[in-house]
mmCIF file with all atom_site columns, C-alpha atoms in Angstrom:
data_model
loop_
_atom_site.group_PDB
_atom_site.id
_atom_site.type_symbol
_atom_site.label_atom_id
_atom_site.label_alt_id
_atom_site.label_comp_id
_atom_site.label_asym_id
_atom_site.label_entity_id
_atom_site.label_seq_id
_atom_site.pdbx_PDB_ins_code
_atom_site.Cartn_x
_atom_site.Cartn_y
_atom_site.Cartn_z
_atom_site.occupancy
_atom_site.B_iso_or_equiv
_atom_site.pdbx_formal_charge
_atom_site.auth_seq_id
_atom_site.auth_comp_id
_atom_site.auth_asym_id
_atom_site.auth_atom_id
_atom_site.pdbx_PDB_model_num
ATOM 1   C CA . UNK A 1 1   ? -2.863  0.563   1.575  1.00 0.00 ? 64  UNK A CA 1
ATOM 2   C CA . UNK A 1 2   ? -3.383  -2.325  4.009  1.00 0.00 ? 65  UNK A CA 1
ATOM 3   C CA . UNK A 1 3   ? -3.732  -1.325  7.819  1.00 0.00 ? 66  UNK A CA 1
ATOM 4   C CA . UNK A 1 4   ? -0.261  -2.009  8.763  1.00 0.00 ? 67  UNK A CA 1
ATOM 5   C CA . UNK A 1 5   ? 1.063   0.207   6.193  1.00 0.00 ? 68  UNK A CA 1
ATOM 6   C CA . UNK A 1 6   ? -1.397  2.874   7.143  1.00 0.00 ? 69  UNK A CA 1
ATOM 7   C CA . UNK A 1 7   ? -0.282  2.592   10.615 1.00 0.00 ? 70  UNK A CA 1
ATOM 8   C CA . UNK A 1 8   ? 3.411   3.013   9.537  1.00 0.00 ? 71  UNK A CA 1
ATOM 9   C CA . UNK A 1 9   ? 2.632   5.687   7.277  1.00 0.00 ? 72  UNK A CA 1
ATOM 10  C CA . UNK A 1 10  ? 0.963   7.632   10.137 1.00 0.00 ? 73  UNK A CA 1
ATOM 11  C CA . UNK A 1 11  ? 3.913   7.195   12.481 1.00 0.00 ? 74  UNK A CA 1
ATOM 12  C CA . UNK A 1 12  ? 6.232   8.719   9.772  1.00 0.00 ? 75  UNK A CA 1
ATOM 13  C CA . UNK A 1 13  ? 3.929   11.752  9.484  1.00 0.00 ? 76  UNK A CA 1
ATOM 14  C CA . UNK A 1 14  ? 3.708   12.115  13.381 1.00 0.00 ? 77  UNK A CA 1
ATOM 15  C CA . UNK A 1 15  ? 7.510   12.137  13.432 1.00 0.00 ? 78  UNK A CA 1
ATOM 16  C CA . UNK A 1 16  ? 7.711   14.733  10.739 1.00 0.00 ? 79  UNK A CA 1
ATOM 17  C CA . UNK A 1 17  ? 9.537   12.462  8.285  1.00 0.00 ? 80  UNK A CA 1
ATOM 18  C CA . UNK A 1 18  ? 6.546   12.421  5.789  1.00 0.00 ? 81  UNK A CA 1
ATOM 19  C CA . UNK A 1 19  ? 4.128   14.971  4.521  1.00 0.00 ? 82  UNK A CA 1
ATOM 20  C CA . UNK A 1 20  ? 0.416   14.447  5.620  1.00 0.00 ? 83  UNK A CA 1
ATOM 21  C CA . UNK A 1 21  ? -2.301  13.846  2.978  1.00 0.00 ? 84  UNK A CA 1
ATOM 22  C CA . UNK A 1 22  ? -4.398  16.574  4.572  1.00 0.00 ? 85  UNK A CA 1
ATOM 23  C CA . UNK A 1 23  ? -3.744  19.020  7.326  1.00 0.00 ? 86  UNK A CA 1
ATOM 24  C CA . UNK A 1 24  ? -6.947  20.783  9.034  1.00 0.00 ? 87  UNK A CA 1
ATOM 25  C CA . UNK A 1 25  ? -5.620  24.017  10.743 1.00 0.00 ? 88  UNK A CA 1
ATOM 26  C CA . UNK A 1 26  ? -7.250  26.013  13.480 1.00 0.00 ? 89  UNK A CA 1
ATOM 27  C CA . UNK A 1 27  ? -10.103 24.147  14.642 1.00 0.00 ? 90  UNK A CA 1
ATOM 28  C CA . UNK A 1 28  ? -11.234 23.452  17.993 1.00 0.00 ? 91  UNK A CA 1
ATOM 29  C CA . UNK A 1 29  ? -10.841 19.738  19.037 1.00 0.00 ? 92  UNK A CA 1
ATOM 30  C CA . UNK A 1 30  ? -13.483 18.329  21.376 1.00 0.00 ? 93  UNK A CA 1
ATOM 31  C CA . UNK A 1 31  ? -11.903 15.914  23.620 1.00 0.00 ? 94  UNK A CA 1
ATOM 32  C CA . UNK A 1 32  ? -14.762 13.517  24.676 1.00 0.00 ? 95  UNK A CA 1
ATOM 33  C CA . UNK A 1 33  ? -12.678 11.971  27.373 1.00 0.00 ? 96  UNK A CA 1
ATOM 34  C CA . UNK A 1 34  ? -11.880 14.963  29.247 1.00 0.00 ? 97  UNK A CA 1
ATOM 35  C CA . UNK A 1 35  ? -15.026 17.068  28.416 1.00 0.00 ? 98  UNK A CA 1
ATOM 36  C CA . UNK A 1 36  ? -12.777 19.788  27.324 1.00 0.00 ? 99  UNK A CA 1
ATOM 37  C CA . UNK A 1 37  ? -11.823 21.672  23.945 1.00 0.00 ? 100 UNK A CA 1
ATOM 38  C CA . UNK A 1 38  ? -8.600  22.904  22.623 1.00 0.00 ? 101 UNK A CA 1
ATOM 39  C CA . UNK A 1 39  ? -7.634  24.817  19.541 1.00 0.00 ? 102 UNK A CA 1
ATOM 40  C CA . UNK A 1 40  ? -5.489  22.475  17.374 1.00 0.00 ? 103 UNK A CA 1
ATOM 41  C CA . UNK A 1 41  ? -4.617  21.158  14.083 1.00 0.00 ? 104 UNK A CA 1
ATOM 42  C CA . UNK A 1 42  ? -4.985  17.621  12.773 1.00 0.00 ? 105 UNK A CA 1
ATOM 43  C CA . UNK A 1 43  ? -2.761  15.864  10.220 1.00 0.00 ? 106 UNK A CA 1
ATOM 44  C CA . UNK A 1 44  ? -4.445  13.023  8.336  1.00 0.00 ? 107 UNK A CA 1
ATOM 45  C CA . UNK A 1 45  ? -2.565  10.378  6.531  1.00 0.00 ? 108 UNK A CA 1
ATOM 46  C CA . UNK A 1 46  ? -4.154  7.360   4.718  1.00 0.00 ? 109 UNK A CA 1
ATOM 47  C CA . UNK A 1 47  ? -7.482  8.316   5.937  1.00 0.00 ? 110 UNK A CA 1
ATOM 48  C CA . UNK A 1 48  ? -6.512  8.194   9.558  1.00 0.00 ? 111 UNK A CA 1
ATOM 49  C CA . UNK A 1 49  ? -5.565  10.954  12.217 1.00 0.00 ? 112 UNK A CA 1
ATOM 50  C CA . UNK A 1 50  ? -1.798  10.804  12.370 1.00 0.00 ? 113 UNK A CA 1
ATOM 51  C CA . UNK A 1 51  ? -1.191  13.848  14.609 1.00 0.00 ? 114 UNK A CA 1
ATOM 52  C CA . UNK A 1 52  ? -2.939  16.475  16.714 1.00 0.00 ? 115 UNK A CA 1
ATOM 53  C CA . UNK A 1 53  ? -1.125  19.538  17.576 1.00 0.00 ? 116 UNK A CA 1
ATOM 54  C CA . UNK A 1 54  ? 1.000   22.127  15.404 1.00 0.00 ? 117 UNK A CA 1
ATOM 55  C CA . UNK A 1 55  ? 1.199   20.303  12.145 1.00 0.00 ? 118 UNK A CA 1
ATOM 56  C CA . UNK A 1 56  ? 3.070   22.914  10.075 1.00 0.00 ? 119 UNK A CA 1
ATOM 57  C CA . UNK A 1 57  ? 5.755   20.743  9.734  1.00 0.00 ? 120 UNK A CA 1
ATOM 58  C CA . UNK A 1 58  ? 3.653   18.129  8.068  1.00 0.00 ? 121 UNK A CA 1
ATOM 59  C CA . UNK A 1 59  ? 2.446   20.118  5.304  1.00 0.00 ? 122 UNK A CA 1
ATOM 60  C CA . UNK A 1 60  ? 3.996   19.156  1.848  1.00 0.00 ? 123 UNK A CA 1
ATOM 61  C CA . UNK A 1 61  ? 3.572   20.469  -1.770 1.00 0.00 ? 124 UNK A CA 1
ATOM 62  C CA . UNK A 1 62  ? 0.713   17.641  -2.172 1.00 0.00 ? 125 UNK A CA 1
ATOM 63  C CA . UNK A 1 63  ? -0.864  18.272  1.294  1.00 0.00 ? 126 UNK A CA 1
ATOM 64  C CA . UNK A 1 64  ? -4.615  19.483  1.262  1.00 0.00 ? 127 UNK A CA 1
ATOM 65  C CA . UNK A 1 65  ? -4.738  22.254  3.828  1.00 0.00 ? 128 UNK A CA 1
ATOM 66  C CA . UNK A 1 66  ? -8.263  22.968  5.125  1.00 0.00 ? 129 UNK A CA 1
ATOM 67  C CA . UNK A 1 67  ? -9.083  25.962  7.283  1.00 0.00 ? 130 UNK A CA 1
ATOM 68  C CA . UNK A 1 68  ? -11.265 25.085  10.112 1.00 0.00 ? 131 UNK A CA 1
ATOM 69  C CA . UNK A 1 69  ? -11.237 28.337  12.012 1.00 0.00 ? 132 UNK A CA 1
ATOM 70  C CA . UNK A 1 70  ? -14.276 28.900  14.068 1.00 0.00 ? 133 UNK A CA 1
ATOM 71  C CA . UNK A 1 71  ? -15.501 25.092  13.600 1.00 0.00 ? 134 UNK A CA 1
ATOM 72  C CA . UNK A 1 72  ? -15.166 22.187  16.025 1.00 0.00 ? 135 UNK A CA 1
ATOM 73  C CA . UNK A 1 73  ? -13.647 18.943  15.244 1.00 0.00 ? 136 UNK A CA 1
ATOM 74  C CA . UNK A 1 74  ? -15.212 15.884  17.104 1.00 0.00 ? 137 UNK A CA 1
ATOM 75  C CA . UNK A 1 75  ? -14.442 12.312  16.878 1.00 0.00 ? 138 UNK A CA 1
ATOM 76  C CA . UNK A 1 76  ? -16.624 9.906   14.903 1.00 0.00 ? 139 UNK A CA 1
ATOM 77  C CA . UNK A 1 77  ? -19.437 8.564   16.823 1.00 0.00 ? 140 UNK A CA 1
ATOM 78  C CA . UNK A 1 78  ? -20.265 4.894   17.727 1.00 0.00 ? 141 UNK A CA 1
ATOM 79  C CA . UNK A 1 79  ? -23.835 3.705   17.956 1.00 0.00 ? 142 UNK A CA 1
ATOM 80  C CA . UNK A 1 80  ? -23.431 0.999   20.709 1.00 0.00 ? 143 UNK A CA 1
ATOM 81  C CA . UNK A 1 81  ? -26.811 -0.652  20.058 1.00 0.00 ? 144 UNK A CA 1
ATOM 82  C CA . UNK A 1 82  ? -28.700 -0.867  16.906 1.00 0.00 ? 145 UNK A CA 1
ATOM 83  C CA . UNK A 1 83  ? -31.792 -2.838  15.845 1.00 0.00 ? 146 UNK A CA 1
ATOM 84  C CA . UNK A 1 84  ? -31.048 -2.545  12.071 1.00 0.00 ? 147 UNK A CA 1
ATOM 85  C CA . UNK A 1 85  ? -34.573 -3.871  11.273 1.00 0.00 ? 148 UNK A CA 1
ATOM 86  C CA . UNK A 1 86  ? -36.273 -0.746  12.334 1.00 0.00 ? 149 UNK A CA 1
ATOM 87  C CA . UNK A 1 87  ? -34.120 1.349   9.720  1.00 0.00 ? 150 UNK A CA 1
ATOM 88  C CA . UNK A 1 88  ? -36.208 0.294   6.728  1.00 0.00 ? 151 UNK A CA 1
ATOM 89  C CA . UNK A 1 89  ? -33.130 1.168   4.602  1.00 0.00 ? 152 UNK A CA 1
ATOM 90  C CA . UNK A 1 90  ? -30.578 -1.028  2.630  1.00 0.00 ? 153 UNK A CA 1
ATOM 91  C CA . UNK A 1 91  ? -27.294 -0.780  4.223  1.00 0.00 ? 154 UNK A CA 1
ATOM 92  C CA . UNK A 1 92  ? -25.740 1.446   1.556  1.00 0.00 ? 155 UNK A CA 1
ATOM 93  C CA . UNK A 1 93  ? -28.468 4.105   2.292  1.00 0.00 ? 156 UNK A CA 1
ATOM 94  C CA . UNK A 1 94  ? -28.265 4.063   6.056  1.00 0.00 ? 157 UNK A CA 1
ATOM 95  C CA . UNK A 1 95  ? -24.711 4.268   5.918  1.00 0.00 ? 158 UNK A CA 1
ATOM 96  C CA . UNK A 1 96  ? -24.966 7.462   3.864  1.00 0.00 ? 159 UNK A CA 1
ATOM 97  C CA . UNK A 1 97  ? -27.326 8.895   6.596  1.00 0.00 ? 160 UNK A CA 1
ATOM 98  C CA . UNK A 1 98  ? -25.513 7.777   9.625  1.00 0.00 ? 161 UNK A CA 1
ATOM 99  C CA . UNK A 1 99  ? -21.939 8.806   8.156  1.00 0.00 ? 162 UNK A CA 1
ATOM 100 C CA . UNK A 1 100 ? -23.162 12.331  7.220  1.00 0.00 ? 163 UNK A CA 1
ATOM 101 C CA . UNK A 1 101 ? -24.239 13.106  10.717 1.00 0.00 ? 164 UNK A CA 1
ATOM 102 C CA . UNK A 1 102 ? -21.015 11.772  12.424 1.00 0.00 ? 165 UNK A CA 1
ATOM 103 C CA . UNK A 1 103 ? -21.510 8.009   13.071 1.00 0.00 ? 166 UNK A CA 1
ATOM 104 C CA . UNK A 1 104 ? -18.701 6.007   11.697 1.00 0.00 ? 167 UNK A CA 1
ATOM 105 C CA . UNK A 1 105 ? -19.367 2.646   13.465 1.00 0.00 ? 168 UNK A CA 1
ATOM 106 C CA . UNK A 1 106 ? -22.262 0.674   15.057 1.00 0.00 ? 169 UNK A CA 1
ATOM 107 C CA . UNK A 1 107 ? -22.809 -2.352  16.902 1.00 0.00 ? 170 UNK A CA 1
ATOM 108 C CA . UNK A 1 108 ? -25.389 -4.601  15.530 1.00 0.00 ? 171 UNK A CA 1
ATOM 109 C CA . UNK A 1 109 ? -26.538 -8.192  15.820 1.00 0.00 ? 172 UNK A CA 1
ATOM 110 C CA . UNK A 1 110 ? -29.053 -8.599  12.810 1.00 0.00 ? 173 UNK A CA 1
ATOM 111 C CA . UNK A 1 111 ? -31.141 -10.890 14.678 1.00 0.00 ? 174 UNK A CA 1
ATOM 112 C CA . UNK A 1 112 ? -34.459 -9.739  12.625 1.00 0.00 ? 175 UNK A CA 1
ATOM 113 C CA . UNK A 1 113 ? -32.771 -10.408 9.179  1.00 0.00 ? 176 UNK A CA 1
ATOM 114 C CA . UNK A 1 114 ? -31.440 -13.732 10.860 1.00 0.00 ? 177 UNK A CA 1
ATOM 115 C CA . UNK A 1 115 ? -34.886 -14.839 11.845 1.00 0.00 ? 178 UNK A CA 1
ATOM 116 C CA . UNK A 1 116 ? -35.958 -14.466 8.303  1.00 0.00 ? 179 UNK A CA 1
ATOM 117 C CA . UNK A 1 117 ? -32.912 -15.483 6.078  1.00 0.00 ? 180 UNK A CA 1
ATOM 118 C CA . UNK A 1 118 ? -30.522 -16.994 8.501  1.00 0.00 ? 181 UNK A CA 1
ATOM 119 C CA . UNK A 1 119 ? -26.858 -16.684 8.509  1.00 0.00 ? 182 UNK A CA 1
ATOM 120 C CA . UNK A 1 120 ? -26.607 -16.000 4.724  1.00 0.00 ? 183 UNK A CA 1
ATOM 121 C CA . UNK A 1 121 ? -28.895 -13.076 5.187  1.00 0.00 ? 184 UNK A CA 1
ATOM 122 C CA . UNK A 1 122 ? -26.596 -11.477 8.081  1.00 0.00 ? 185 UNK A CA 1
ATOM 123 C CA . UNK A 1 123 ? -23.626 -12.151 6.029  1.00 0.00 ? 186 UNK A CA 1
ATOM 124 C CA . UNK A 1 124 ? -25.131 -10.294 3.229  1.00 0.00 ? 187 UNK A CA 1
ATOM 125 C CA . UNK A 1 125 ? -25.827 -6.988  5.301  1.00 0.00 ? 188 UNK A CA 1
ATOM 126 C CA . UNK A 1 126 ? -22.380 -7.136  6.782  1.00 0.00 ? 189 UNK A CA 1
ATOM 127 C CA . UNK A 1 127 ? -20.761 -7.441  3.422  1.00 0.00 ? 190 UNK A CA 1
ATOM 128 C CA . UNK A 1 128 ? -22.824 -4.442  2.155  1.00 0.00 ? 191 UNK A CA 1
ATOM 129 C CA . UNK A 1 129 ? -21.889 -2.562  5.257  1.00 0.00 ? 192 UNK A CA 1
ATOM 130 C CA . UNK A 1 130 ? -18.143 -3.308  4.428  1.00 0.00 ? 193 UNK A CA 1
ATOM 131 C CA . UNK A 1 131 ? -18.546 -1.544  1.295  1.00 0.00 ? 194 UNK A CA 1
ATOM 132 C CA . UNK A 1 132 ? -19.571 1.679   2.854  1.00 0.00 ? 195 UNK A CA 1
ATOM 133 C CA . UNK A 1 133 ? -17.295 4.014   5.157  1.00 0.00 ? 196 UNK A CA 1
ATOM 134 C CA . UNK A 1 134 ? -19.814 2.850   8.090  1.00 0.00 ? 197 UNK A CA 1
ATOM 135 C CA . UNK A 1 135 ? -17.701 0.339   10.241 1.00 0.00 ? 198 UNK A CA 1
ATOM 136 C CA . UNK A 1 136 ? -19.405 -2.778  11.476 1.00 0.00 ? 199 UNK A CA 1
ATOM 137 C CA . UNK A 1 137 ? -19.007 -4.330  15.020 1.00 0.00 ? 200 UNK A CA 1
ATOM 138 C CA . UNK A 1 138 ? -21.171 -7.477  14.774 1.00 0.00 ? 201 UNK A CA 1
ATOM 139 C CA . UNK A 1 139 ? -22.438 -9.074  17.938 1.00 0.00 ? 202 UNK A CA 1
ATOM 140 C CA . UNK A 1 140 ? -23.825 -12.537 17.683 1.00 0.00 ? 203 UNK A CA 1
ATOM 141 C CA . UNK A 1 141 ? -27.427 -12.679 18.966 1.00 0.00 ? 204 UNK A CA 1
ATOM 142 C CA . UNK A 1 142 ? -27.321 -16.095 20.467 1.00 0.00 ? 205 UNK A CA 1
ATOM 143 C CA . UNK A 1 143 ? -30.125 -15.390 22.919 1.00 0.00 ? 206 UNK A CA 1
ATOM 144 C CA . UNK A 1 144 ? -32.290 -14.066 20.172 1.00 0.00 ? 207 UNK A CA 1
ATOM 145 C CA . UNK A 1 145 ? -32.710 -17.407 18.771 1.00 0.00 ? 208 UNK A CA 1
ATOM 146 C CA . UNK A 1 146 ? -33.050 -19.243 22.267 1.00 0.00 ? 209 UNK A CA 1
ATOM 147 C CA . UNK A 1 147 ? -35.619 -17.119 23.926 1.00 0.00 ? 210 UNK A CA 1
ATOM 148 C CA . UNK A 1 148 ? -39.431 -16.938 23.139 1.00 0.00 ? 211 UNK A CA 1
ATOM 149 C CA . UNK A 1 149 ? -39.565 -20.139 21.215 1.00 0.00 ? 212 UNK A CA 1
ATOM 150 C CA . UNK A 1 150 ? -40.843 -20.166 17.713 1.00 0.00 ? 213 UNK A CA 1
ATOM 151 C CA . UNK A 1 151 ? -41.504 -16.326 17.936 1.00 0.00 ? 214 UNK A CA 1
ATOM 152 C CA . UNK A 1 152 ? -37.711 -15.608 17.432 1.00 0.00 ? 215 UNK A CA 1
ATOM 153 C CA . UNK A 1 153 ? -36.441 -18.963 16.258 1.00 0.00 ? 216 UNK A CA 1
ATOM 154 C CA . UNK A 1 154 ? -37.674 -20.218 12.756 1.00 0.00 ? 217 UNK A CA 1
ATOM 155 C CA . UNK A 1 155 ? -34.980 -22.618 12.526 1.00 0.00 ? 218 UNK A CA 1
ATOM 156 C CA . UNK A 1 156 ? -32.816 -20.649 10.173 1.00 0.00 ? 219 UNK A CA 1
ATOM 157 C CA . UNK A 1 157 ? -30.010 -20.170 12.665 1.00 0.00 ? 220 UNK A CA 1
ATOM 158 C CA . UNK A 1 158 ? -28.529 -23.298 14.375 1.00 0.00 ? 221 UNK A CA 1
ATOM 159 C CA . UNK A 1 159 ? -26.109 -23.415 17.257 1.00 0.00 ? 222 UNK A CA 1
ATOM 160 C CA . UNK A 1 160 ? -23.430 -24.160 14.823 1.00 0.00 ? 223 UNK A CA 1
ATOM 161 C CA . UNK A 1 161 ? -24.142 -21.081 12.661 1.00 0.00 ? 224 UNK A CA 1
ATOM 162 C CA . UNK A 1 162 ? -23.924 -18.906 15.728 1.00 0.00 ? 225 UNK A CA 1
ATOM 163 C CA . UNK A 1 163 ? -20.594 -20.504 16.675 1.00 0.00 ? 226 UNK A CA 1
ATOM 164 C CA . UNK A 1 164 ? -19.354 -20.113 13.239 1.00 0.00 ? 227 UNK A CA 1
ATOM 165 C CA . UNK A 1 165 ? -20.255 -16.407 13.153 1.00 0.00 ? 228 UNK A CA 1
ATOM 166 C CA . UNK A 1 166 ? -17.891 -15.814 16.499 1.00 0.00 ? 229 UNK A CA 1
ATOM 167 C CA . UNK A 1 167 ? -15.186 -16.373 13.950 1.00 0.00 ? 230 UNK A CA 1
ATOM 168 C CA . UNK A 1 168 ? -16.027 -13.519 11.641 1.00 0.00 ? 231 UNK A CA 1
ATOM 169 C CA . UNK A 1 169 ? -13.717 -10.709 11.452 1.00 0.00 ? 232 UNK A CA 1
ATOM 170 C CA . UNK A 1 170 ? -16.219 -8.033  12.360 1.00 0.00 ? 233 UNK A CA 1
ATOM 171 C CA . UNK A 1 171 ? -17.586 -9.996  15.370 1.00 0.00 ? 234 UNK A CA 1
ATOM 172 C CA . UNK A 1 172 ? -16.887 -8.306  18.837 1.00 0.00 ? 235 UNK A CA 1
ATOM 173 C CA . UNK A 1 173 ? -18.952 -10.655 21.177 1.00 0.00 ? 236 UNK A CA 1
ATOM 174 C CA . UNK A 1 174 ? -22.382 -11.748 22.104 1.00 0.00 ? 237 UNK A CA 1
ATOM 175 C CA . UNK A 1 175 ? -25.299 -9.287  22.040 1.00 0.00 ? 238 UNK A CA 1
ATOM 176 C CA . UNK A 1 176 ? -27.981 -8.326  24.648 1.00 0.00 ? 239 UNK A CA 1
ATOM 177 C CA . UNK A 1 177 ? -27.827 -10.680 27.478 1.00 0.00 ? 240 UNK A CA 1
ATOM 178 C CA . UNK A 1 178 ? -31.254 -11.336 28.881 1.00 0.00 ? 241 UNK A CA 1
ATOM 179 C CA . UNK A 1 179 ? -30.345 -12.778 32.272 1.00 0.00 ? 242 UNK A CA 1
ATOM 180 C CA . UNK A 1 180 ? -33.784 -12.756 33.675 1.00 0.00 ? 243 UNK A CA 1
ATOM 181 C CA . UNK A 1 181 ? -34.610 -15.327 31.025 1.00 0.00 ? 244 UNK A CA 1
ATOM 182 C CA . UNK A 1 182 ? -31.902 -17.698 31.862 1.00 0.00 ? 245 UNK A CA 1
ATOM 183 C CA . UNK A 1 183 ? -32.396 -17.328 35.731 1.00 0.00 ? 246 UNK A CA 1
ATOM 184 C CA . UNK A 1 184 ? -36.162 -18.476 35.119 1.00 0.00 ? 247 UNK A CA 1
ATOM 185 C CA . UNK A 1 185 ? -36.623 -20.718 32.138 1.00 0.00 ? 248 UNK A CA 1
ATOM 186 C CA . UNK A 1 186 ? -40.393 -20.329 32.611 1.00 0.00 ? 249 UNK A CA 1
ATOM 187 C CA . UNK A 1 187 ? -39.985 -17.039 30.949 1.00 0.00 ? 250 UNK A CA 1
ATOM 188 C CA . UNK A 1 188 ? -41.335 -14.811 33.901 1.00 0.00 ? 251 UNK A CA 1
ATOM 189 C CA . UNK A 1 189 ? -39.797 -11.524 34.327 1.00 0.00 ? 252 UNK A CA 1
ATOM 190 C CA . UNK A 1 190 ? -39.094 -10.650 38.163 1.00 0.00 ? 253 UNK A CA 1
ATOM 191 C CA . UNK A 1 191 ? -40.725 -7.804  40.033 1.00 0.00 ? 254 UNK A CA 1
#
């Protein structure tokens, strides 16, 4: 099911016009925005949360019902800054470890693999992650290839490559800005 169809299916479930695929009943939902908890049910359709509240009317003959009484339901966590080279795992194994512990997405620039293998290496890692449940938010590590001369720039990634990567569907922006470097091209860190 494509994303548009999944969104429409969730809306039908939320409106009570279609049964959920799964209903998780009796859990305590953790609201990370308000720092509160509330006893509530969750209706799931097409792998997405369709409704939070009393979900009895969304249970059909094929709906899987899970009793979560005494358990907490928390949103998936997003790792906002990851240096993937330090993981020492292939992306599939890394995803297994992270997702099992509640991380559902990560922001990553893949600058170390890019130094070694260029844009094809980065694309390979993103493609591998795309085959896992872990969602990838890619940030183009432009400054990683422009700072510190040959230590970080082996010539594997060009300006054109970095501009092309901005158009990838996983790209959300540019990673770590090292403003001190640009304010003092001599590379002297202030203070």
